[in-house]
mmCIF file of C-alpha atoms in Angstrom:
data_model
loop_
_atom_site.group_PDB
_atom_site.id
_atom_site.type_symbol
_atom_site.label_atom_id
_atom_site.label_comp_id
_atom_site.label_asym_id
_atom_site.label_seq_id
_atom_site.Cartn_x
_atom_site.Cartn_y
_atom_site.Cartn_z
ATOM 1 C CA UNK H 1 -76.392 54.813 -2.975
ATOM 2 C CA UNK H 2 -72.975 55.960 -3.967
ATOM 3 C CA UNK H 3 -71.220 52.206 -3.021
ATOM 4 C CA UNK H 4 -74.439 51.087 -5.304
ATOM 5 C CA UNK H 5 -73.162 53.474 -8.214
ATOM 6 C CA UNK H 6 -69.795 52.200 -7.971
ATOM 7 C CA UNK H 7 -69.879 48.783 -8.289
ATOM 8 C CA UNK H 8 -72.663 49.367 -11.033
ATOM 9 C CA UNK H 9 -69.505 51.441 -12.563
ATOM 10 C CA UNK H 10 -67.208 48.488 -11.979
ATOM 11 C CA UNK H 11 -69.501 46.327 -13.403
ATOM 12 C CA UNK H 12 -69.629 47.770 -17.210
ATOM 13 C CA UNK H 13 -65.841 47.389 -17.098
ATOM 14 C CA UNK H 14 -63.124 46.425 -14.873
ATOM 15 C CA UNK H 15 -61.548 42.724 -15.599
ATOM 16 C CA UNK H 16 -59.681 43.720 -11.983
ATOM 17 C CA UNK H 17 -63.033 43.531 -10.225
ATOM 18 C CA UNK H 18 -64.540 40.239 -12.089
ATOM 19 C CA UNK H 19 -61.465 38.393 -11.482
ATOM 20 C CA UNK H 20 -62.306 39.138 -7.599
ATOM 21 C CA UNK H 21 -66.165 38.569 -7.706
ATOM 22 C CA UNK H 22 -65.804 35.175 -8.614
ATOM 23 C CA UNK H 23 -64.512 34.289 -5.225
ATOM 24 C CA UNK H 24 -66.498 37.036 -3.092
ATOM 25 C CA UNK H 25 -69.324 35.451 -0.838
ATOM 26 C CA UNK H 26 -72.544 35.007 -3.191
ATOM 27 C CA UNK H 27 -74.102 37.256 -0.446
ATOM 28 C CA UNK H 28 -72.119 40.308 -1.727
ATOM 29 C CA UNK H 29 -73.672 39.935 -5.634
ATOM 30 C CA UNK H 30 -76.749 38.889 -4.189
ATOM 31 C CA UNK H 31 -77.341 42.081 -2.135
ATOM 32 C CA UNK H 32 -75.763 44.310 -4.581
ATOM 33 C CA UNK H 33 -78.632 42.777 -7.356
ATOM 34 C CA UNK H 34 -81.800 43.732 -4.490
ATOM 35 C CA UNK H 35 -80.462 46.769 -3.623
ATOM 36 C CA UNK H 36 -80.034 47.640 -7.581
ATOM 37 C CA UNK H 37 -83.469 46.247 -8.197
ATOM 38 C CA UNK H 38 -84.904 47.870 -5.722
ATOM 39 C CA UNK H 39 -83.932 51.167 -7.165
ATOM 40 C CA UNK H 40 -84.927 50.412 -10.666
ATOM 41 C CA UNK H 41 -88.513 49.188 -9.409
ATOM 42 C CA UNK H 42 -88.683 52.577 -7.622
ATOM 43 C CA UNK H 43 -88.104 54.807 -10.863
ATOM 44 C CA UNK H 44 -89.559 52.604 -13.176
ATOM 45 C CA UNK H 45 -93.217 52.284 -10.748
ATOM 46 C CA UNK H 46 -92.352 56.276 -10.156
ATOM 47 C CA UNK H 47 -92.735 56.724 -13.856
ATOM 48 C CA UNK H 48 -95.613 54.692 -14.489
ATOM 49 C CA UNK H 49 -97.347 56.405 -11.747
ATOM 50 C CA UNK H 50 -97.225 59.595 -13.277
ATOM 51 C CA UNK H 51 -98.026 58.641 -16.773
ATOM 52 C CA UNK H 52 -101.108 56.563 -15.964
ATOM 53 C CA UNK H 53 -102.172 57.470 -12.721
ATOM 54 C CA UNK H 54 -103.898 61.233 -14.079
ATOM 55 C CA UNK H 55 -105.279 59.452 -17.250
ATOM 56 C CA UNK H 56 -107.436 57.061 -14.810
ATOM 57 C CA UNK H 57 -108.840 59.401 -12.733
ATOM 58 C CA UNK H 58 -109.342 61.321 -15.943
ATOM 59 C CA UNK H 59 -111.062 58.922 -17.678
ATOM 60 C CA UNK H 60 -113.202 57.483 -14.132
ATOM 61 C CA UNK H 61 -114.475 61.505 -13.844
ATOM 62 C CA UNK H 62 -114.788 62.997 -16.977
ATOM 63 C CA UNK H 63 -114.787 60.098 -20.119
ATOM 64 C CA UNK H 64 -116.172 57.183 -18.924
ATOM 65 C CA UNK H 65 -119.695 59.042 -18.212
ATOM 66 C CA UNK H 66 -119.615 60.297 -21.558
ATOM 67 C CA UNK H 67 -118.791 56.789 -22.939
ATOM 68 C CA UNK H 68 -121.761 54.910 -21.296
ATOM 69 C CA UNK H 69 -123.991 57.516 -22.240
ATOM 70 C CA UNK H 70 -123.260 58.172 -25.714
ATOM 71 C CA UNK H 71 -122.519 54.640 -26.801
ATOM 72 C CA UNK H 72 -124.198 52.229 -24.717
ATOM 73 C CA UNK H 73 -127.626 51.601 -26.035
ATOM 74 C CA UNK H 74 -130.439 53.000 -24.165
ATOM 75 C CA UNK H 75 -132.867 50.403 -23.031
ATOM 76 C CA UNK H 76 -130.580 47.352 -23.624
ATOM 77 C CA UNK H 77 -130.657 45.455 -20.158
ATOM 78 C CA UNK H 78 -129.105 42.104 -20.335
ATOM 79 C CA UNK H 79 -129.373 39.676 -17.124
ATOM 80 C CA UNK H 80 -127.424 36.888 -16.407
ATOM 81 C CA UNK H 81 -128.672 35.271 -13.317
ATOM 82 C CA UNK H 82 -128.058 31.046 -13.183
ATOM 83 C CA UNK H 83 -125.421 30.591 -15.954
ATOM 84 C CA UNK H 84 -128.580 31.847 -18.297
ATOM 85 C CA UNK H 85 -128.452 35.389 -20.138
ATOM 86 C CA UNK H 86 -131.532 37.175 -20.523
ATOM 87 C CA UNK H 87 -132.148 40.633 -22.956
ATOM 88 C CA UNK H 88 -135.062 43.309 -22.829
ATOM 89 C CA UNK H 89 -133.984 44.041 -26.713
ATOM 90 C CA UNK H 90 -135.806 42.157 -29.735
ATOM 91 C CA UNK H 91 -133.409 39.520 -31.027
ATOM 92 C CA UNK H 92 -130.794 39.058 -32.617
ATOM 93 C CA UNK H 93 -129.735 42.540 -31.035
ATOM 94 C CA UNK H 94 -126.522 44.112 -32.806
ATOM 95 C CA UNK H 95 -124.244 46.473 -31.986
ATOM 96 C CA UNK H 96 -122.112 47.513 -35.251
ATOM 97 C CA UNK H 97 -119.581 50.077 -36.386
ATOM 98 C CA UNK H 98 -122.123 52.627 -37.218
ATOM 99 C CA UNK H 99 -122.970 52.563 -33.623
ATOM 100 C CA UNK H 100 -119.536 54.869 -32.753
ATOM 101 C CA UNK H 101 -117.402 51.866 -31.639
ATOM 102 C CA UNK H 102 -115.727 52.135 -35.094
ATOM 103 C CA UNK H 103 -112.462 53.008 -33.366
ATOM 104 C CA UNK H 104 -112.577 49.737 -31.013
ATOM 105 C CA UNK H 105 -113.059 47.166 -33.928
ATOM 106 C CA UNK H 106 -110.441 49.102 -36.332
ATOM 107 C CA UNK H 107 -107.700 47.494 -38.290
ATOM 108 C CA UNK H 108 -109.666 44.138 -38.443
ATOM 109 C CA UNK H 109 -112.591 42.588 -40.525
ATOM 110 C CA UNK H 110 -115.273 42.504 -37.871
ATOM 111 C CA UNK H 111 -118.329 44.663 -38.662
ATOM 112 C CA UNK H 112 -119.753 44.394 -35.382
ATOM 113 C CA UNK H 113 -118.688 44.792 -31.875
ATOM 114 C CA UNK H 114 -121.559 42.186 -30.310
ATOM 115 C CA UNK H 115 -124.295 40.673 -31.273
ATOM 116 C CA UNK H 116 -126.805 39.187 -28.683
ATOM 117 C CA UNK H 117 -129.125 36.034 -29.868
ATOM 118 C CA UNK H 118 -130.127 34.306 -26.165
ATOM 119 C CA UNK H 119 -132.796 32.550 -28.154
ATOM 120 C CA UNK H 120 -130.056 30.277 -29.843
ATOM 121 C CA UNK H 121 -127.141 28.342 -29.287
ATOM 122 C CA UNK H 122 -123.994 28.916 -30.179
ATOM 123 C CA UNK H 123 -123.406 27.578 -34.481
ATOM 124 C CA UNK H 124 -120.089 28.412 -36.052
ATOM 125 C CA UNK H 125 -121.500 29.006 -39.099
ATOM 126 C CA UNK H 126 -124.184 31.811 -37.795
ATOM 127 C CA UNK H 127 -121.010 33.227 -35.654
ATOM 128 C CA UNK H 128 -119.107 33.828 -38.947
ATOM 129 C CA UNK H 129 -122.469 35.160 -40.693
ATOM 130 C CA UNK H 130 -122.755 37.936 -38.311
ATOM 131 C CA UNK H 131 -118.887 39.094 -38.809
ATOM 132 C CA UNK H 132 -118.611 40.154 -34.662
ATOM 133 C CA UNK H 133 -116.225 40.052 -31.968
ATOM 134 C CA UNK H 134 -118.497 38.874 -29.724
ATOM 135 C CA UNK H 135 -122.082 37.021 -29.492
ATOM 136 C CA UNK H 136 -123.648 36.290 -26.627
ATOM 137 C CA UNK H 137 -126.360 33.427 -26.759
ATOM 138 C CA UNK H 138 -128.411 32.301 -23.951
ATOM 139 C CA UNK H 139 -125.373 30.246 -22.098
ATOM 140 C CA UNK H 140 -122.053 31.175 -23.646
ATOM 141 C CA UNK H 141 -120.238 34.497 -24.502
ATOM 142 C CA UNK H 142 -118.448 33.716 -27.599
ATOM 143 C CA UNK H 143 -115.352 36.296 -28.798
ATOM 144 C CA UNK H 144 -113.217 36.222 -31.866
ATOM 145 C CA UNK H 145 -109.759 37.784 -31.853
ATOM 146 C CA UNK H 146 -108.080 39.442 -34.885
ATOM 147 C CA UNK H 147 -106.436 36.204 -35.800
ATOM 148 C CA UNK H 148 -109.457 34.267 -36.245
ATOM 149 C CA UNK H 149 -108.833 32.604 -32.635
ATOM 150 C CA UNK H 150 -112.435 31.351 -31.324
ATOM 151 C CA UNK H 151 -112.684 31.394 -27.134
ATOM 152 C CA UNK H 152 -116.361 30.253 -25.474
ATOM 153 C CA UNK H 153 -116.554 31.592 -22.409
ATOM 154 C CA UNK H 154 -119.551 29.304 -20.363
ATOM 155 C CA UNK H 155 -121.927 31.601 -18.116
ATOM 156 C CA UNK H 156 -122.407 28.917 -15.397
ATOM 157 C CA UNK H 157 -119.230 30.460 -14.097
ATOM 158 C CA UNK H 158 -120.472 33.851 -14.297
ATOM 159 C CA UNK H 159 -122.145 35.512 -11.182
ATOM 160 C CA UNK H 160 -125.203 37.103 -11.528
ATOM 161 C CA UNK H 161 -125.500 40.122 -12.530
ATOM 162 C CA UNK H 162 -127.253 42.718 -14.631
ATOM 163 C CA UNK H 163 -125.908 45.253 -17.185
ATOM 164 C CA UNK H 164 -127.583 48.463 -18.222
ATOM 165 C CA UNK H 165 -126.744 51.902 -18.732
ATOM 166 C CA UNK H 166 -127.446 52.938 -15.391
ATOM 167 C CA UNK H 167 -125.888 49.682 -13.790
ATOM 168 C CA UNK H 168 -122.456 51.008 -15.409
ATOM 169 C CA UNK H 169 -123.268 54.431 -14.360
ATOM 170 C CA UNK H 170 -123.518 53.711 -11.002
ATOM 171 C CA UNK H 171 -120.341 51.095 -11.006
ATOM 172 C CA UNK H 172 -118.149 54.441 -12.340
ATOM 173 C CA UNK H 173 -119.605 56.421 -9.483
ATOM 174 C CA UNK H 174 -118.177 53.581 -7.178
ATOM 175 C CA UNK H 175 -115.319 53.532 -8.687
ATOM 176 C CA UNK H 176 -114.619 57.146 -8.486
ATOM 177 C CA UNK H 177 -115.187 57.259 -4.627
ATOM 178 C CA UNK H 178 -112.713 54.386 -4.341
ATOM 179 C CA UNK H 179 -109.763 56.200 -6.172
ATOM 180 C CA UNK H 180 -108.263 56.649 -2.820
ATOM 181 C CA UNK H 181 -107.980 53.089 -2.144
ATOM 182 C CA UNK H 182 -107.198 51.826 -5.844
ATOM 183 C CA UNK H 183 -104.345 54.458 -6.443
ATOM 184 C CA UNK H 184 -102.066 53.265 -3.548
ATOM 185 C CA UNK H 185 -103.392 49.655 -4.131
ATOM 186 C CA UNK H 186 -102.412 50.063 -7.805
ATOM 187 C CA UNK H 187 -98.847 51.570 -7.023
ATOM 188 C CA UNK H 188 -98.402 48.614 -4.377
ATOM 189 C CA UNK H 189 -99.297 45.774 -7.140
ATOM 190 C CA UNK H 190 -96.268 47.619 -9.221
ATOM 191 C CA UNK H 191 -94.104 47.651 -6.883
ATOM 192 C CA UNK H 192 -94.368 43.781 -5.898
ATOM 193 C CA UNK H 193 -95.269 42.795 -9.780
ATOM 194 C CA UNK H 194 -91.866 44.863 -11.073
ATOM 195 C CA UNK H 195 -89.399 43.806 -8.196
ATOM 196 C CA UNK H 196 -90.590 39.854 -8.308
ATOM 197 C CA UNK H 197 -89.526 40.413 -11.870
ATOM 198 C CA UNK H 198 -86.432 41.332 -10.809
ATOM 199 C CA UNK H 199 -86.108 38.397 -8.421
ATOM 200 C CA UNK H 200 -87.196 36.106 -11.239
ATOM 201 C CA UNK H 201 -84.219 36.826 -13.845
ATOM 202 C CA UNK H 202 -81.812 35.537 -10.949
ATOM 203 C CA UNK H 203 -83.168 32.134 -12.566
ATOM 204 C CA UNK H 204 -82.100 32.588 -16.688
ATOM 205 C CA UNK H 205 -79.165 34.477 -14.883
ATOM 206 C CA UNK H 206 -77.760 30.987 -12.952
ATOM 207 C CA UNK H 207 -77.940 29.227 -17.154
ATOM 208 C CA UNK H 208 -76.601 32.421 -18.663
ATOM 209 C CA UNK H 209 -73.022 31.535 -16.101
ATOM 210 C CA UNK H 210 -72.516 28.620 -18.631
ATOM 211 C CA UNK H 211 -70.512 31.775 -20.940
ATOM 212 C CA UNK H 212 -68.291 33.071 -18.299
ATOM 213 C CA UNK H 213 -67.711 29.569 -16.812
ATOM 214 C CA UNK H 214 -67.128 27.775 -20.221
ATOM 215 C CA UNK H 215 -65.111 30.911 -21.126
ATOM 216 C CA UNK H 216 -62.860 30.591 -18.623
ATOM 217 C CA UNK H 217 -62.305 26.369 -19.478
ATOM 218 C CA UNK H 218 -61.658 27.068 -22.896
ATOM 219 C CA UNK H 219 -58.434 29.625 -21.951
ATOM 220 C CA UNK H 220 -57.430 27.518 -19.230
ATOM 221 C CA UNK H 221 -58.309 29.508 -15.961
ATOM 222 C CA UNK H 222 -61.103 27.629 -15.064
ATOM 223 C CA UNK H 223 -63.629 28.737 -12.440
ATOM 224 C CA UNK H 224 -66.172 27.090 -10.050
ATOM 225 C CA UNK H 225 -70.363 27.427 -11.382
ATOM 226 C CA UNK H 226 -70.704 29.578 -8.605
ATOM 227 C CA UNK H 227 -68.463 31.819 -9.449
ATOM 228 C CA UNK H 228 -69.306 32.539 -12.890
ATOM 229 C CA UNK H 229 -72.732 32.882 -11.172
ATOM 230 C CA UNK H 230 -71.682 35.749 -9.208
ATOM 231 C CA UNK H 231 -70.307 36.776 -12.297
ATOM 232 C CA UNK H 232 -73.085 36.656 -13.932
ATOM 233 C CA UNK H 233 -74.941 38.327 -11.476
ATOM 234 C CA UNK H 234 -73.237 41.344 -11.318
ATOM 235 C CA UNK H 235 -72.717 41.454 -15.767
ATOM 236 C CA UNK H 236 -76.222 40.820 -15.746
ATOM 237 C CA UNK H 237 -77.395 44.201 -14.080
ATOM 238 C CA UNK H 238 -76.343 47.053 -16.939
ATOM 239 C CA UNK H 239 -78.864 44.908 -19.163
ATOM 240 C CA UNK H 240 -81.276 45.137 -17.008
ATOM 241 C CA UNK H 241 -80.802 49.064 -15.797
ATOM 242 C CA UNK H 242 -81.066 49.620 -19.803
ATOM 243 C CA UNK H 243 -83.999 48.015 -20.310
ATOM 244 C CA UNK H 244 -85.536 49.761 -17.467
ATOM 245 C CA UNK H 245 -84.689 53.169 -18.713
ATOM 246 C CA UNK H 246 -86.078 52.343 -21.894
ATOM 247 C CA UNK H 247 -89.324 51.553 -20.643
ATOM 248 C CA UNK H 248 -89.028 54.834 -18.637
ATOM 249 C CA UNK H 249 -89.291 56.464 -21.808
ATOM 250 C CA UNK H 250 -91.786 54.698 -23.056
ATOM 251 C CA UNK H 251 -89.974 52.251 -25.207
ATOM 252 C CA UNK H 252 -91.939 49.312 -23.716
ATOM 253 C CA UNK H 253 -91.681 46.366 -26.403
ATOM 254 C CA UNK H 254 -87.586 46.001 -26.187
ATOM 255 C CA UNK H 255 -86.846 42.550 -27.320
ATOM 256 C CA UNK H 256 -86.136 39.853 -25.090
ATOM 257 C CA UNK H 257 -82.738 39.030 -25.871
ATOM 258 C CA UNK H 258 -81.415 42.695 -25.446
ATOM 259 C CA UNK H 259 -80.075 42.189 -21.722
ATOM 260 C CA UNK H 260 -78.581 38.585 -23.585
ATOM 261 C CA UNK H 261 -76.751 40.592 -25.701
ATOM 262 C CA UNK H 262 -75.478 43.165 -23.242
ATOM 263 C CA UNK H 263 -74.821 40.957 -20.557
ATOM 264 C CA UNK H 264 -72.448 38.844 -23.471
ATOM 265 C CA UNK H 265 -70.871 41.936 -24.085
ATOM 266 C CA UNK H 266 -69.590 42.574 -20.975
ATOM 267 C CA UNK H 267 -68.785 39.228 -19.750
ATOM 268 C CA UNK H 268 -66.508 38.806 -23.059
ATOM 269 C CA UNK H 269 -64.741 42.135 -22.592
ATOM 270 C CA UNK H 270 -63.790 41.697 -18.716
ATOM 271 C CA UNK H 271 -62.749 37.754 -19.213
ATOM 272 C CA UNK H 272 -60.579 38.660 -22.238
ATOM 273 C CA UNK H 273 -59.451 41.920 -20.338
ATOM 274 C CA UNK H 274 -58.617 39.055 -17.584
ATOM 275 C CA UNK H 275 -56.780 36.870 -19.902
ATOM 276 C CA UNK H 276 -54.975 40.064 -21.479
ATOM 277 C CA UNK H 277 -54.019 40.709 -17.057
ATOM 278 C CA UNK H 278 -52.709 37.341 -17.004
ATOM 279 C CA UNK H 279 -50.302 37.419 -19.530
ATOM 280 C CA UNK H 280 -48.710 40.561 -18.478
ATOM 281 C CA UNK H 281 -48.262 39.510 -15.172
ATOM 282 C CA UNK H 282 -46.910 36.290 -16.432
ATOM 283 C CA UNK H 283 -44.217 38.037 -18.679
#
């Protein structure tokens, strides 16, 4: 851990240590960059853990109950069994804003959440008459997002099943007795989603060596791609580690081009610091 912090240290600044990197084996950066990861995908799943982990159960136990009973309709049953759906409702069936789903739909121009017509196909014109998010007719489930996007989703790829109040009632119950299983199985897909992440930005890392290796051309001191790879590597970290932290904090939409901009930053301030090196020794 401490050799870890240092060269992280090293890495922010010190033209000394970039002017060795580029001709240290690639295994060095590459193991330095897992081990790094590594860590970051520990705090980073650590902190999602504890954020989202007690509102799930919370919800599973105590809201979702409260949800289904209060706001699902009592009596709807719909069936979908052969890519056909099938209602125990008079048609067409609506559920609207006044129906305490006001929160879900706010912020856009629908006035209902679903409407169900399975005695009809699906017409554009009737889809925009009923002003919902989504409509489901006898063969299709039909949704409209907030920017007027259309998707038809066909129900000969749905399995059968049937949904009622006490169908979801019982799936929560099920779901609660497998929180033991889902809440290691849910840290587990973190853990492998965050670190192949990681892995991943070794990729826009091998373009981003065109600065330090073009860099170096331009004032003479050229290096090999590889090099300003390893470079790259090891300027491309502290962007990274930032962006992490910021998401532990719950800053989650950073921009993109953040870690660009660090990772710039640093390469331009060690190469010059290099350059600067040079010419003293030179002298």
């Amino acid at each position: 851990m401490k050799g870890i912090l240092e060269i992280f240290k090293k890495s922010l600044y010190n033209p000394e240590f970039y002017r060795g990197v580029s001709n240290a084996p690639f295994k060095d950066a590459f193991y330095y960059y897992v081990e790094i990861t590594a860590l970051l995908t520990l705090a980073l799943t650590a902190v999602i853990s504890v954020n989202l982990i007690p509102q799930g159960v919370r919800f599973l136990r105590e809201q979702a109950p409260i949800l289904i009973e209060e706001h699902y309709p009592q009596g709807l049953v719909v069936t979908i069994e052969k890519g056909q759906a099938h209602t125990s409702v008079a048609l067409p069936y609506i559920i609207s804003k006044k129906d305490g789903l006001s929160k879900i739909l706010e912020g856009s121009d629908f006035e209902n959440l679903l409407v169900i017509d399975t005695q009809n196909g699906f017409d554009k014109d009737t889809f925009d008459k009923y002003k919902t998010f989504a409509l489901l007719t006898k063969t299709e489930l039909i949704t409209k997002d907030t920017r007027n996007k259309t998707t038809i989703q066909d129900l000969r790829g749905v399995p059968d099943v049937v949904v009622s109040q006490e169908t979801l009632a019982t799936l929560v119950l099920k779901a609660r007795g497998m929180l033991v299983y889902f809440i290691p199985a849910g840290i587990l897909a973190v853990l492998i989603l965050l670190f192949t992440g990681y892995l991943i930005y070794l990729i826009p890392l091998l373009l981003f060596a065109l600065i330090p290796f073009i860099f170096a051309w331009t004032k003479n001191t050229p290096i090999s791609y590889a090099g300003a790879y390893k470079m790259s590597i090891y300027a491309g970290v502290p962007g990274l580690a930032l962006k992490t932290f910021l998401n532990m904090f719950g800053f989650f939409f950073v921009p993109a081009y953040l870690s660009f901009l660090v990772f710039v930053l640093i390469i331009i301030l060690n190469m010059r610091g290099i350059e600067q090196e040079s010419l003293f020794k030179n002298k």
